[in-house]
Amino acid sequence: MAEVLRPEMLDISSNDNTSSLASSTELLHVLAVDDSMVDRKFIERLLRVSSCKVTVVDSATRALQYLGLDGENSSVGFEDLKINLIMTDYSMPGMTGYELLKKIKESSAFREIPVVIMSSENILPRIDRCLEEGAEDFLLKPVKLADVKRLRDSLMKAEERAFKNMMHKRDLEANDLYSQLKRAKI
Amino acid sequence: MDLVQMQKSLQDYTKSLFLEGILDSQFLQLQQLQDESNPDFVSQVVTLFFQDSDRILNDLSLSLDQQVVDFKKVDPHVHQLKGSSSSIGAQRVKNACVVFRNFCEQQNVEACHRCLQQVKQEYYLVKNRLETLFKLEQQIVASGGMVPAVELGF
């Protein structure tokens, strides 16, 4: 007679990376984009002090290159690139932060990554446009340490929720499988 | 001068910069980001600001000296300077840039020339004051002391 498998004994662990924030030692990896040398130095320090891993680039074009979205490279090799947040200046020569936001939201690989726009100008239509295009938040420069901490906390909470939902889903799947097996009288 | 006196001088000097409106609270943010692991953070950022600003002011002088001033070139420079001065807390430079931008919008060449002079004045002032501040800090460190944490009780 075969053993009845109880849900707790099933191990449906998969190899996806969604449990990456389960351990508190995992750092948020932030990609920061700003054409100003001063602001790059500043935001990098703000993020490091807030326990984030930081990659800083000086233009939207370079950001796209880093993400592999510049059309020059295929996405091969970029699956392991784990970015948790993109923070970009709005006014940049060449491609603006708004245009970068649109490109990221158009990409299937990166559209889920929260994008925060930073600007020294408090222009409501600009803010609306960015939020409509899917920006996570709009920060007025100079960015404060409190802003970064708030962002980080809300991202950690969102990832925690996603992780909990995933675990709950696995529980449901395990229970479902158990019921099926029971019905099949294995 | 002994160490305690030097530290007091530094505190008084720093306070005066805030009271005169040369620096604003953003400079405090910079100082809060400095610690034992990054003891030169403030001077590094400020040095970048000086390098950036020297370049921008030079470009602005050239642009405004043209026969026909291209405000599409002038305005982004002023915007950049406004941004970086704001990021380090150089309040008077930032405010001068705001005025400058208004005149750029109006395409008023003469007023812009005056604004540039004003911005340069404020910039050289804050540069001079910050260089003095860093010298005072260096003297304290060289004497084996620690730079006191910023205390603004006013």
XYZ file of C-alpha atoms in Angstrom:
340
model
C 0.000 0.000 0.000
C 1.433 3.348 -0.995
C 1.928 5.987 1.665
C -0.486 8.833 1.614
C 1.513 11.955 1.025
C 0.595 14.687 3.407
C 0.984 18.254 2.163
C 3.756 19.019 4.637
C 5.832 16.223 3.244
C 5.696 17.498 -0.301
C 8.601 19.600 -1.349
C 7.613 21.755 -4.293
C 10.503 24.149 -3.948
C 11.307 25.615 -7.307
C 14.446 27.330 -8.482
C 13.072 30.805 -8.945
C 14.570 33.828 -7.212
C 11.452 35.229 -5.626
C 12.623 34.216 -2.176
C 15.640 36.497 -2.495
C 14.512 38.904 0.208
C 13.577 36.203 2.674
C 16.987 36.605 4.218
C 17.554 40.015 5.735
C 21.171 40.076 4.590
C 20.116 40.448 0.971
C 20.624 44.004 -0.236
C 18.387 46.008 -2.518
C 20.247 46.708 -5.735
C 19.527 50.194 -7.029
C 20.418 51.551 -10.438
C 20.823 55.346 -10.184
C 20.865 57.551 -13.286
C 21.959 61.207 -13.203
C 23.998 63.412 -15.513
C 25.279 65.576 -12.644
C 28.578 64.492 -11.051
C 27.645 66.092 -7.756
C 24.236 64.430 -7.640
C 25.666 61.040 -8.605
C 28.110 61.169 -5.715
C 25.365 62.275 -3.386
C 22.736 59.691 -4.351
C 25.315 56.921 -4.293
C 26.220 57.787 -0.711
C 22.563 58.144 0.319
C 21.871 54.672 -1.019
C 24.977 53.061 0.495
C 24.164 54.548 3.889
C 20.704 53.005 3.475
C 22.278 49.573 3.001
C 21.669 49.325 -0.715
C 23.919 47.980 -3.397
C 24.369 50.784 -5.935
C 25.194 51.031 -9.611
C 25.431 54.603 -10.882
C 25.410 55.671 -14.534
C 25.592 59.123 -16.082
C 22.900 58.873 -18.754
C 19.686 57.122 -19.728
C 21.515 55.574 -22.679
C 24.056 53.990 -20.356
C 21.239 52.779 -18.131
C 19.666 51.008 -21.103
C 23.056 49.537 -22.027
C 23.474 48.262 -18.489
C 20.045 46.646 -18.611
C 20.684 45.202 -22.025
C 17.788 47.143 -23.529
C 19.769 49.176 -26.001
C 19.079 46.807 -28.859
C 22.798 46.193 -29.336
C 22.863 43.144 -27.115
C 20.263 40.467 -26.773
C 18.894 39.824 -23.317
C 21.052 36.742 -22.996
C 23.137 37.009 -19.863
C 20.880 39.608 -18.314
C 18.498 37.196 -16.591
C 20.808 37.179 -13.583
C 20.810 40.945 -13.349
C 18.757 41.629 -10.266
C 17.756 45.267 -10.004
C 15.217 46.099 -7.327
C 14.815 49.805 -8.022
C 15.736 52.387 -10.630
C 16.128 56.029 -9.588
C 16.531 58.494 -12.398
C 16.888 62.229 -12.781
C 14.208 63.770 -14.970
C 16.137 66.445 -16.886
C 19.054 64.885 -18.667
C 20.585 65.749 -22.042
C 19.778 63.245 -24.780
C 17.209 60.880 -23.337
C 15.238 62.246 -20.397
C 14.279 60.298 -17.286
C 10.708 60.260 -18.551
C 11.765 58.602 -21.817
C 13.839 56.105 -19.856
C 10.806 55.330 -17.703
C 8.745 54.614 -20.818
C 11.400 52.316 -22.287
C 11.607 50.362 -19.039
C 7.843 49.975 -18.792
C 7.769 48.772 -22.408
C 10.263 46.022 -21.669
C 8.904 42.647 -20.615
C 12.043 41.897 -18.631
C 12.123 45.072 -16.570
C 8.635 46.564 -16.481
C 7.999 45.237 -12.977
C 10.968 47.117 -11.546
C 9.846 50.242 -9.677
C 11.162 53.447 -11.247
C 11.491 56.617 -9.199
C 11.901 59.990 -10.886
C 13.944 62.754 -9.243
C 13.664 66.393 -10.218
C 14.660 69.763 -8.832
C 11.518 71.250 -10.317
C 8.139 70.927 -8.682
C 6.041 70.923 -11.861
C 2.685 69.247 -11.325
C 1.949 68.262 -14.957
C 5.402 66.672 -15.072
C 4.740 64.728 -11.886
C 1.342 63.588 -13.180
C 2.798 62.487 -16.493
C 5.460 60.392 -14.762
C 3.024 58.766 -12.372
C 0.652 58.038 -15.256
C 3.471 56.368 -17.127
C 3.961 54.058 -14.134
C 6.583 55.760 -11.997
C 6.638 54.420 -8.473
C 7.324 57.819 -6.949
C 8.506 61.312 -7.758
C 11.126 62.860 -5.475
C 12.073 66.515 -5.304
C 15.782 67.204 -5.286
C 17.807 67.468 -3.246
C 16.747 63.990 -2.216
C 16.712 63.406 1.523
C 17.933 60.423 3.463
C 14.380 60.095 4.805
C 13.056 59.764 1.219
C 15.439 56.917 0.475
C 14.644 55.142 3.738
C 10.929 55.438 3.064
C 11.370 54.018 -0.454
C 13.502 51.195 0.805
C 11.033 50.270 3.543
C 8.067 50.239 1.185
C 9.997 48.117 -1.337
C 11.046 45.650 1.356
C 7.411 45.395 2.484
C 6.246 44.832 -1.110
C 8.806 42.079 -1.625
C 7.836 40.531 1.705
C 4.191 40.545 0.656
C 5.095 38.985 -2.698
C 7.127 36.342 -0.902
C 4.268 35.580 1.496
C 1.807 35.369 -1.391
C 4.107 32.959 -3.170
C 4.395 30.751 -0.077
C 0.638 30.835 0.370
C 0.222 29.848 -3.276
C 2.590 26.929 -2.745
C 0.589 25.824 0.269
C -2.565 25.876 -1.806
C -0.879 23.921 -4.595
C 0.414 21.371 -2.106
C -3.046 20.942 -0.615
C -4.570 20.639 -4.060
C -2.060 17.957 -5.043
C -2.742 16.109 -1.813
C -6.481 16.135 -2.495
C -5.943 14.852 -6.023
C -3.769 12.024 -4.803
C -6.279 11.136 -2.145
C -9.061 11.041 -4.686
C -6.985 8.848 -6.951
C -6.551 6.583 -3.937
C -2.839 6.151 -4.510
C 45.677 77.598 19.659
C 44.755 74.505 21.566
C 42.487 71.787 20.295
C 39.380 72.835 22.195
C 39.759 76.397 20.947
C 40.152 75.182 17.377
C 37.062 73.051 17.662
C 35.099 75.987 19.069
C 36.353 78.215 16.245
C 35.191 75.664 13.710
C 31.752 75.429 15.270
C 31.372 79.211 15.393
C 32.565 79.528 11.836
C 30.164 76.869 10.587
C 27.278 78.497 12.444
C 28.067 81.846 10.864
C 27.795 80.345 7.388
C 24.284 79.152 8.189
C 23.300 82.420 9.827
C 24.484 84.382 6.793
C 22.436 82.117 4.532
C 25.521 81.020 2.618
C 24.767 77.429 3.507
C 21.418 75.807 4.174
C 20.252 72.584 5.826
C 21.239 70.512 2.797
C 24.860 70.990 3.900
C 23.892 69.348 7.184
C 22.553 66.373 5.229
C 25.979 66.056 3.615
C 27.681 66.145 6.985
C 25.333 63.480 8.327
C 26.410 61.207 5.486
C 30.043 61.463 6.560
C 31.402 58.933 9.028
C 34.560 57.007 9.921
C 34.174 54.829 6.835
C 33.807 57.917 4.632
C 35.629 60.680 6.493
C 36.152 62.877 3.422
C 32.718 62.627 1.903
C 31.784 66.288 2.316
C 35.030 67.628 0.920
C 34.816 65.152 -1.979
C 31.341 66.272 -2.970
C 32.236 69.916 -2.534
C 35.367 69.463 -4.667
C 33.201 67.977 -7.411
C 30.924 70.980 -7.064
C 33.866 73.358 -7.484
C 35.100 71.513 -10.585
C 31.639 71.381 -12.094
C 30.899 75.025 -11.326
C 34.195 76.331 -12.695
C 33.401 74.607 -15.960
C 29.806 75.839 -16.083
C 30.714 79.446 -15.258
C 33.309 79.369 -18.003
C 30.782 78.043 -20.523
C 28.262 80.640 -19.418
C 30.731 83.478 -19.909
C 31.471 82.229 -23.420
C 27.803 81.776 -24.302
C 26.803 85.217 -23.087
C 29.684 86.845 -24.949
C 28.426 85.639 -28.313
C 27.077 88.186 -30.795
C 23.775 86.399 -30.735
C 23.128 84.755 -27.421
C 21.667 81.262 -27.705
C 19.444 80.986 -24.643
C 18.821 77.345 -25.422
C 22.451 76.841 -24.468
C 22.527 79.256 -21.546
C 19.485 77.987 -19.659
C 20.576 74.312 -19.244
C 23.906 75.506 -17.802
C 22.167 77.682 -15.237
C 19.761 74.834 -14.465
C 22.701 72.522 -13.852
C 24.429 75.005 -11.572
C 21.215 75.590 -9.703
C 20.894 71.841 -9.206
C 24.399 71.188 -7.987
C 24.483 74.221 -5.687
C 21.173 73.088 -4.238
C 22.564 69.588 -3.685
C 25.400 70.834 -1.533
C 23.426 73.501 0.284
C 25.009 76.552 -1.366
C 21.833 78.540 -0.854
C 22.872 81.929 -2.163
C 24.330 80.471 -5.348
C 21.114 78.544 -5.885
C 18.965 81.638 -5.344
C 21.098 83.650 -7.745
C 20.586 80.911 -10.331
C 16.804 81.104 -9.898
C 16.880 84.818 -10.715
C 19.218 84.128 -13.620
C 16.836 81.576 -15.112
C 13.957 84.035 -14.997
C 15.934 86.476 -17.101
C 16.950 83.684 -19.460
C 13.294 82.974 -20.002
C 12.746 86.626 -20.823
C 15.782 86.478 -23.117
C 17.112 89.632 -21.484
C 20.815 89.623 -22.376
C 21.852 92.584 -20.235
C 20.093 91.284 -17.162
C 21.683 87.891 -17.764
C 25.130 89.444 -17.787
C 24.360 91.020 -14.414
C 23.011 87.713 -13.135
C 26.153 85.931 -14.177
C 28.210 88.436 -12.186
C 25.968 87.900 -9.198
C 26.219 84.114 -9.459
C 30.000 84.336 -9.761
C 30.151 86.557 -6.689
C 28.094 84.170 -4.593
C 30.044 81.222 -5.902
C 33.441 82.686 -5.033
C 32.101 83.596 -1.622
C 30.902 80.089 -0.771
C 34.035 78.594 -2.286
C 36.215 80.779 -0.131
C 34.224 80.055 3.015
C 34.167 76.298 2.454
C 37.886 76.204 1.740
C 38.443 77.973 5.053
C 36.128 75.485 6.772
C 38.063 72.529 5.402
C 41.371 74.107 6.466
C 40.067 74.480 10.008
C 39.003 70.831 9.964
C 42.391 69.749 8.668
C 44.144 71.678 11.427
C 42.053 69.931 14.041
C 42.691 66.491 12.566
C 46.414 67.272 12.232
C 46.494 68.121 15.927
C 45.122 64.695 16.693
C 41.614 65.922 17.362
C 38.239 65.012 15.976
C 36.030 67.333 14.031
C 33.017 67.938 16.272
C 29.646 66.759 15.039
C 27.435 69.566 13.876
C 25.354 71.044 16.642
C 22.922 73.691 15.670
C 21.298 74.996 18.787
C 20.066 78.219 17.264
